[in-house]
Coordinates of C-alpha atoms in Angstrom, one line a residue:
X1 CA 107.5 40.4 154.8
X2 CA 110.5 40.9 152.5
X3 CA 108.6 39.8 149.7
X4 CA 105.7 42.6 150.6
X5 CA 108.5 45.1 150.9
X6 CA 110.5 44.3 147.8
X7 CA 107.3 44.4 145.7
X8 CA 106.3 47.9 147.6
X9 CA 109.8 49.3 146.2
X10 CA 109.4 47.6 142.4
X11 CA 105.7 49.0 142.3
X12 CA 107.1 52.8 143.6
X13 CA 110.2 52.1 141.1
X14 CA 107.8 51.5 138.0
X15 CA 105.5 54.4 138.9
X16 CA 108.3 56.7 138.6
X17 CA 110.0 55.4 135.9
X18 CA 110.2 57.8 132.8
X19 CA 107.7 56.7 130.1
X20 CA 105.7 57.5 127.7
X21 CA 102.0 57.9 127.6
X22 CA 100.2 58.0 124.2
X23 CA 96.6 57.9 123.3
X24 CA 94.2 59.1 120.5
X25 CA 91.9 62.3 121.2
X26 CA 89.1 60.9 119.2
X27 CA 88.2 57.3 117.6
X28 CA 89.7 57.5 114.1
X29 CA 87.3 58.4 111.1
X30 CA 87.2 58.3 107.2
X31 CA 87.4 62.2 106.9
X32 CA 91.1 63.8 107.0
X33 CA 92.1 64.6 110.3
X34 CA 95.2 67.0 110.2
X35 CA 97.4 69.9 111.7
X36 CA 96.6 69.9 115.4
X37 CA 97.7 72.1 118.5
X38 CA 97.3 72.2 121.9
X39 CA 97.5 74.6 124.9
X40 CA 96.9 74.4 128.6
X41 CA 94.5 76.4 130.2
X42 CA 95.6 78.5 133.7
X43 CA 93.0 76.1 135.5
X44 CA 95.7 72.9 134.0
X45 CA 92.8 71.9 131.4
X46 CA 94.1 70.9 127.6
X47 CA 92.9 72.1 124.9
X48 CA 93.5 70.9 121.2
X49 CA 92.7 72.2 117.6
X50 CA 92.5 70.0 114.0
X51 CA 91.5 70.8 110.9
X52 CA 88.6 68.3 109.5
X53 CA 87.1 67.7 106.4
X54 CA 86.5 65.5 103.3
X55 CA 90.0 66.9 102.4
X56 CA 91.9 69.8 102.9
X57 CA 92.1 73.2 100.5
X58 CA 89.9 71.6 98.1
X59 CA 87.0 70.5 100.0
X60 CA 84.9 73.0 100.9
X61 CA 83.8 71.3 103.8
X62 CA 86.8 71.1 106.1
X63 CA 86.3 73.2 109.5
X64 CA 88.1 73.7 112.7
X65 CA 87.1 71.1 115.2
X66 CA 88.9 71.3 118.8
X67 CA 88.5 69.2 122.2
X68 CA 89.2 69.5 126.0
X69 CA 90.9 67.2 128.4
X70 CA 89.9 68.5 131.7
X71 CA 92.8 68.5 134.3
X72 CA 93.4 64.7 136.0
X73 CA 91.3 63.0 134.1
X74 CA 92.4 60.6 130.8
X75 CA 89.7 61.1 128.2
X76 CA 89.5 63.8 125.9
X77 CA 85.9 65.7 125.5
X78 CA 83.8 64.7 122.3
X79 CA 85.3 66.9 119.8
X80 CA 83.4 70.7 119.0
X81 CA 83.4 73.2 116.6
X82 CA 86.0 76.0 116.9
X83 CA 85.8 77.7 113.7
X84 CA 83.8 77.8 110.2
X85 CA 83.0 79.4 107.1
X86 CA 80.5 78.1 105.5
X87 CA 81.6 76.5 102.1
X88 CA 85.3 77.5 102.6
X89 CA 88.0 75.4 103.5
X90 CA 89.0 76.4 107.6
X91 CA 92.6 75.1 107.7
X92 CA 96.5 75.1 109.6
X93 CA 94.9 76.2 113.2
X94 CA 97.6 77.5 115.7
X95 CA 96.5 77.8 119.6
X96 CA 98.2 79.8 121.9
X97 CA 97.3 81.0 125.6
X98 CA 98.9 84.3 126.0
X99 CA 100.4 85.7 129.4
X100 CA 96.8 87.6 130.6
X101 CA 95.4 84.1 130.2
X102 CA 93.6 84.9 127.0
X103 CA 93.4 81.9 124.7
X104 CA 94.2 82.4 121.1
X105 CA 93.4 80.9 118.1
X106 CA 95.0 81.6 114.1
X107 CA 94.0 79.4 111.1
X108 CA 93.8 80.5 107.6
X109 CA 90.3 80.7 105.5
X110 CA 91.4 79.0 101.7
X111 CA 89.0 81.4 99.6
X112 CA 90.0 80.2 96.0
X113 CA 91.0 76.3 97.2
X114 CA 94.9 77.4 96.8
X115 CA 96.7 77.8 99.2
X116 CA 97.8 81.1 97.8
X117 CA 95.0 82.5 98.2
X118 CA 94.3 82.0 102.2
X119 CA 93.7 84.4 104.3
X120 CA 94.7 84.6 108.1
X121 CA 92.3 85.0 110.8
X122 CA 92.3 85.2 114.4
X123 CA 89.7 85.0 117.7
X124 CA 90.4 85.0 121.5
X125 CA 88.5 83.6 124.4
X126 CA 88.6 84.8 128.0
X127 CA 86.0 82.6 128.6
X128 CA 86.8 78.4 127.5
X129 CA 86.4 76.3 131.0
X130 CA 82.9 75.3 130.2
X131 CA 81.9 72.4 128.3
X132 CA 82.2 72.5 124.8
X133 CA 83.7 75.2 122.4
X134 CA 85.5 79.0 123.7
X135 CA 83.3 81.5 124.2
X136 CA 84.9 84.1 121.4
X137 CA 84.8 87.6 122.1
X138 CA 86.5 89.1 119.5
X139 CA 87.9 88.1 115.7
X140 CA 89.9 89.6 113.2
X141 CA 91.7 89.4 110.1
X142 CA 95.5 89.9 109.8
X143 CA 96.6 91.6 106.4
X144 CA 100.1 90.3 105.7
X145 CA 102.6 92.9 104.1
X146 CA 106.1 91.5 104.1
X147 CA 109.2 93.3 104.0
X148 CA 111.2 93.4 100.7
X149 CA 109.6 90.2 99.1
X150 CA 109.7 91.0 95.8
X151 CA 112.8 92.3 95.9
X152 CA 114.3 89.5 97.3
X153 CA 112.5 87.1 95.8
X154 CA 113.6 88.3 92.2
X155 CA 116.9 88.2 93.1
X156 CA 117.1 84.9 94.7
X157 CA 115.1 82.8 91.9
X158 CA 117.0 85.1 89.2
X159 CA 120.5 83.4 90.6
X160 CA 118.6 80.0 91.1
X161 CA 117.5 79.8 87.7
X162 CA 120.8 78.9 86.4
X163 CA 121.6 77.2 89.8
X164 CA 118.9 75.0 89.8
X165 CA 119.2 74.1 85.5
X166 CA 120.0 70.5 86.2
X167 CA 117.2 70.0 88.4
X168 CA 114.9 71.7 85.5
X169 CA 116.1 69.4 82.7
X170 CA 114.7 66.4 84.9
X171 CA 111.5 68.5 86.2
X172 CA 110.4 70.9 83.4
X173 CA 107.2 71.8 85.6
X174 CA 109.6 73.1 88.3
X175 CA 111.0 75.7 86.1
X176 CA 107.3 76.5 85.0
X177 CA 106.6 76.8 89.2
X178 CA 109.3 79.2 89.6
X179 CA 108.6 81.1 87.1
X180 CA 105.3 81.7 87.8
X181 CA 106.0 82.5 91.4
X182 CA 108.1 85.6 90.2
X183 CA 105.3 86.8 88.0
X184 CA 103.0 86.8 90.5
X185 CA 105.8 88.4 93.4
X186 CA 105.1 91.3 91.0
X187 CA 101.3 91.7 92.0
X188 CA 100.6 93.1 95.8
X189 CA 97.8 90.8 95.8
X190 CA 99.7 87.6 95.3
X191 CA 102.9 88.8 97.8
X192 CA 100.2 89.8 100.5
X193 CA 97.7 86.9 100.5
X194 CA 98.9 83.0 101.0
X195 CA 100.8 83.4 104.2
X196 CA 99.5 80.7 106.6
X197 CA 100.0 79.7 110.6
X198 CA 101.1 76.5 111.2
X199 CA 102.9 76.0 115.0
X200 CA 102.5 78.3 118.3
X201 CA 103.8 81.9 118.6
X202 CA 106.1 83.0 121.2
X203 CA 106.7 85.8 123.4
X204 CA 109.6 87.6 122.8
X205 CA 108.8 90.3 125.7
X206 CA 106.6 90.5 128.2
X207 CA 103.8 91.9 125.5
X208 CA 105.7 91.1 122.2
X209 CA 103.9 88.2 120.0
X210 CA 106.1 86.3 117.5
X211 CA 103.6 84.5 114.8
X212 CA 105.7 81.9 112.2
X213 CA 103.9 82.6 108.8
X214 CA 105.0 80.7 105.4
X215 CA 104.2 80.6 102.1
X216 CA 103.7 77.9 99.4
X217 CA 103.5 80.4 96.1
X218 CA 107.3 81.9 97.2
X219 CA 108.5 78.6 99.3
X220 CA 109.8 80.9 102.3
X221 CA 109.0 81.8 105.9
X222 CA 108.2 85.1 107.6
X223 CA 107.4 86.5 111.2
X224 CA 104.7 88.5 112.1
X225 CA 104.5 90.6 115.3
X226 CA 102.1 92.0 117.5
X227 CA 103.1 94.5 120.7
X228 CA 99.2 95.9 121.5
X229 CA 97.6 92.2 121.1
X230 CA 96.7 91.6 117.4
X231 CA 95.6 95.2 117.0
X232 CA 98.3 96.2 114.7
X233 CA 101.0 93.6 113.2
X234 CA 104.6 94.1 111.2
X235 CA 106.5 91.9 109.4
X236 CA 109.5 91.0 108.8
X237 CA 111.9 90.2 105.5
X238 CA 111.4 87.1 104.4
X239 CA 113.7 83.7 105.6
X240 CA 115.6 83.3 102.6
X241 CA 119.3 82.1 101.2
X242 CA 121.2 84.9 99.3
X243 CA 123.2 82.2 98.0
X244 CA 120.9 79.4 96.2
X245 CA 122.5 76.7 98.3
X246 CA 119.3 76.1 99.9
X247 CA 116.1 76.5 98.7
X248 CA 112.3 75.9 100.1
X249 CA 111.9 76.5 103.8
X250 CA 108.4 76.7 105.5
X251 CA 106.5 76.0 108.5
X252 CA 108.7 78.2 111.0
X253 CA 109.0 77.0 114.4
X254 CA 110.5 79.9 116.7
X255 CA 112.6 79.7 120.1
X256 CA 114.6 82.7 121.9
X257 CA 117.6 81.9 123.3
X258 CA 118.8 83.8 127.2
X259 CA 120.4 86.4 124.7
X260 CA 117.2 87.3 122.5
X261 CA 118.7 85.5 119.8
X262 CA 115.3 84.3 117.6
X263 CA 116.3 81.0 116.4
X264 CA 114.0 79.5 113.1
X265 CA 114.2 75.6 112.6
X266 CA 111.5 75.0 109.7
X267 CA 110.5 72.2 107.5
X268 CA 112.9 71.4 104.4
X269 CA 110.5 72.0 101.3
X270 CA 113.5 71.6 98.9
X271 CA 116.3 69.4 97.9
X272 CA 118.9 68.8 100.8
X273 CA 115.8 67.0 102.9
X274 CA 117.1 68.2 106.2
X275 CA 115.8 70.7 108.6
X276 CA 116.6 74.0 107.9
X277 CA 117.4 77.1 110.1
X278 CA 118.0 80.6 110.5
X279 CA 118.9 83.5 113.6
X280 CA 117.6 86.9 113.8
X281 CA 118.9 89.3 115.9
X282 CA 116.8 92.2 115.8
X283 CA 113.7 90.4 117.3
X284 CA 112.7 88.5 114.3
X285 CA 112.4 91.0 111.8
X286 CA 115.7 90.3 109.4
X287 CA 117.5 86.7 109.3
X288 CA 120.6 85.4 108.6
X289 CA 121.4 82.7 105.6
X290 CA 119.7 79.7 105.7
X291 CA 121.8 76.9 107.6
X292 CA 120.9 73.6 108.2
X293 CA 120.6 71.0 111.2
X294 CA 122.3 67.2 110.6
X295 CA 118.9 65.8 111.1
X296 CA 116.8 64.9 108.4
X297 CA 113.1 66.0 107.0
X298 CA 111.1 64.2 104.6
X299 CA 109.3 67.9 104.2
X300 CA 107.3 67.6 106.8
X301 CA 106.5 70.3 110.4
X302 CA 108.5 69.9 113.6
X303 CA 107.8 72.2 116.0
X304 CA 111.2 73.2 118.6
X305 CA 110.5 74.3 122.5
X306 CA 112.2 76.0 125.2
X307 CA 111.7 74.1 128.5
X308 CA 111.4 75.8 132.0
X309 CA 115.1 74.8 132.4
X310 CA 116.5 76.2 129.2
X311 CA 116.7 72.9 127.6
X312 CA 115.2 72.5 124.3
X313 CA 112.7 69.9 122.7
X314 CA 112.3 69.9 119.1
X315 CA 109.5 67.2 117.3
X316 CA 110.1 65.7 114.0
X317 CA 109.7 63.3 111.5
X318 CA 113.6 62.6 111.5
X319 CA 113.5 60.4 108.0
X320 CA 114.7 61.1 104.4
X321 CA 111.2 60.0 103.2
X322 CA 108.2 59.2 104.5
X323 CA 106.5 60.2 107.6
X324 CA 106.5 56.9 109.3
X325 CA 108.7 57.7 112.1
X326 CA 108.5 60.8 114.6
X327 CA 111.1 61.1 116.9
X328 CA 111.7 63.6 119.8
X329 CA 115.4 65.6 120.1
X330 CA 116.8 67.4 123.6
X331 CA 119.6 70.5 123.3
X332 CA 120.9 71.5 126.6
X333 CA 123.1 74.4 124.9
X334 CA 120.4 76.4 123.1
X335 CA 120.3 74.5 119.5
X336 CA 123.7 74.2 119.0
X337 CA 123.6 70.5 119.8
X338 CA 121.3 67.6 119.6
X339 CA 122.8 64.8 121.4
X340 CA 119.7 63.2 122.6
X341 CA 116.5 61.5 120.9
X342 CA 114.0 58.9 121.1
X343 CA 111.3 57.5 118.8
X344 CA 107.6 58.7 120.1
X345 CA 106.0 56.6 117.4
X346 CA 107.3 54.4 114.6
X347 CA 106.7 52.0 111.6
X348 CA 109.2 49.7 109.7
X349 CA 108.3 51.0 106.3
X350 CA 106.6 54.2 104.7
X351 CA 103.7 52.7 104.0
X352 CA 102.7 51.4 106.8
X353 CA 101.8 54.8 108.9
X354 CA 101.7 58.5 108.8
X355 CA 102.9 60.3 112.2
X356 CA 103.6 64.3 111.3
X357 CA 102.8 68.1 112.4
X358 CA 103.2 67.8 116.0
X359 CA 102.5 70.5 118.1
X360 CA 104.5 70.2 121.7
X361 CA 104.3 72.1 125.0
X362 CA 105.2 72.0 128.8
X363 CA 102.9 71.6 131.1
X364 CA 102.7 73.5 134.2
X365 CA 104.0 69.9 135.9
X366 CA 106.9 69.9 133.8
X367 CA 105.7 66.9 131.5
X368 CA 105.8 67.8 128.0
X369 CA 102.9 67.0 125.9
X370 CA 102.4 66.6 122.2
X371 CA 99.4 66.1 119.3
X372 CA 100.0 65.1 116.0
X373 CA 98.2 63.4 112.7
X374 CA 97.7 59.7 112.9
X375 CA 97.0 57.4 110.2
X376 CA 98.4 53.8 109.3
X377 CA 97.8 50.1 108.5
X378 CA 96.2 49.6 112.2
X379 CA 92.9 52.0 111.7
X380 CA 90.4 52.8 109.6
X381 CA 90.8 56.8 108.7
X382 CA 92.7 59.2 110.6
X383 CA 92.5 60.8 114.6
X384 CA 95.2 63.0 116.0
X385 CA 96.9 61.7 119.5
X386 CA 98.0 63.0 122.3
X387 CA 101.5 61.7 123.9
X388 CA 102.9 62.5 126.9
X389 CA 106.0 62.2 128.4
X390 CA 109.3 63.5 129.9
X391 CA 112.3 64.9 129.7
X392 CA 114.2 61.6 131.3
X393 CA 112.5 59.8 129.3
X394 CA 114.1 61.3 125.9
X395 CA 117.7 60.5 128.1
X396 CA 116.2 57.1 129.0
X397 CA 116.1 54.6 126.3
X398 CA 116.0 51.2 128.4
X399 CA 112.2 52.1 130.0
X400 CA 110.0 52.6 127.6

């Protein structure tokens, strides 16, 4: 009887233990699976997003391919077609389930095979329980126009030039990048096309939409906004460092704190290899200097959260370089510290697997959930997974 009992309490103990819960959406593949997000539906359903294709901007080939995990149940859908253009590259895709309950989704259409030369789209779904792919009812194009590039842009690489000499003299075809970006930040063409979706928007008010938008042509971040749902959008200056200390930031990831402070955390696409940051004050449209967090980036996406309880999550491949390891960080005081993190997947060396651009959200059961890319020495091509886990868990590093 005291045996039954004591194996009764162990069995209840190990059910409720914190853990984490990781498995791939579909069977890996030879073609380049990349860039994923998810979303929950109001009926608890998943949905997730990926880029697919031969390759990325320069195979013509790659689509948007997307699949459901219906609510309770442990196997994702076969996976569907969410967006193409036929002999274009269909790339970065960024879901988002707004508060009406209309489901969202941004990607960027790579006309020339540069990634300057995207352009972003948009289409919403009122209508994606059924089987298969969203029913779309409406898509658009957003025209980016940021505020003050050029001016800022010429002024920052014109102080980085000399700043930056030593780094020129051991990389001439740096100095050649730089200084064709501020020929072409001349040209309205070139400072209003190449601004891509990578993560989730947030809401900012009740009908205020906060996109992340970066660029690879000027190496900096933006935020586009939306307060009559995507029919007309502004923009803000661009995320940049007056100073030269630090330069290359993309891939903004955005999270309000209980003040309306905007805070940026994006992936390091310079020299320090740590991930970088900036606050706005005004509701994203102007930022402060670039600062930077004490946890490294290989330059590669993370992608921060606010949980129900104010806590915050951020996702990350937390290495100087490689992508092997991606690791999960917890703030209770709004970004200001990161005293918790655990590993959500990890190799010994660089080489031996590729684990990057996760895409997290809490679920309405409070478990947090996150996709990413998946590749590595133990399968044949790439898949994204889907992990799931906890906030004890992050605190809880003997159950694993």
């Amino acid at each position: 009887m005291l045996a039954s009992v004591l194996l009764c309490f162990l069995s209840a103990t190990a059910s409720t233990a914190p853990a984490l819960d990781g498995h791939f959406i579909f069977l890996p593949n030879p073609f380049h699976n990349h860039g994923s997000s998810i979303v929950q539906t109001p009926d608890g359903d998943f949905i997730a997003a990926w880029f697919h294709g031969s390759g990325e901007r320069k195979a013509d080939d790659v689509c948007i391919q997307g699949a459901r995990l219906r609510r309770g149940e442990s196997q994702w859908s076969e996976p569907f077609l969410m967006a193409d253009t036929p002999d274009i590259p269909d790339c970065n895709p960024a879901l988002f389930m707004d508060p009406r309950g209309v489901l969202w989704l941004f990607w960027i259409v790579v006309h020339d095979n540069q990634w300057q030369g995207s352009i972003l789209k948009y289409r919403t779904a009122t209508q994606y329980s059924q089987d298969g792919p969203p029913q779309w009812d409406w898509q658009e194009l957003i025209h980016a126009r940021p505020k003050n590039l050029e001016e800022q842009f010429l002024a920052l690489t014109g102080k980085g030039m000399d700043a930056l000499a030593p780094f020129f003299a051991l990389n001439p075809s740096l100095r050649k990048e730089v200084e064709t970006a501020r020929e072409q930040s001349q040209l309205k063409l070139y400072r209003r096309l190449g601004w891509m979706t990578r993560l989730h928007p947030i809401m900012t008010q009740d009908n205020r939409m906060l996109l992340g938008l970066y660029s690879d042509l000027f190496n900096c971040s933006l935020a586009a906004a939306t307060s009559d749902w995507g029919k007309t959008w502004t923009f803000s200056e661009p995320i940049m460092d007056p100073e030269v200390k630090f330069l290359g930031n993309i891939q903004p990831s955005f999270t309000q704190r209980k003040n309306g402070e905007i805070v940026a955390y994006m992936r390091d696409n310079g020299i320090p290899k740590y991930i970088r940051s900036a606050t706005s004050t005004d509701g994203g449209m102007t930022w402060s200097a670039l600062g930077m967090l004490p946890i490294r980036n290989p330059g590669s996406s993370i992608e921060c959260i606010a949980l129900k309880n104010g806590h915050w999550i951020m996702v990350c491949n937390d290495t100087l370089m490689g992508r092997h390891k991606l690791s999960v960080y917890l703030s209770t005081d709004e970004g200001e510290t990161w005293p918790h993190s655990r590993e959500i997947e990890v190799r010994a060396k660089k080489d031996d697997g590729n684990f990057s651009y996760p895409s997290v959200i809490q679920a309405q059961d409070g478990s947090i959930h996150c996709t990413y890319s998946y590749s590595g020495k133990d399968v044949e091509g790439s898949t994204i997974k889907h992990a799931r886990f906890t906030e004890d868990w992050i605190t809880s590093p003997e159950t694993r």
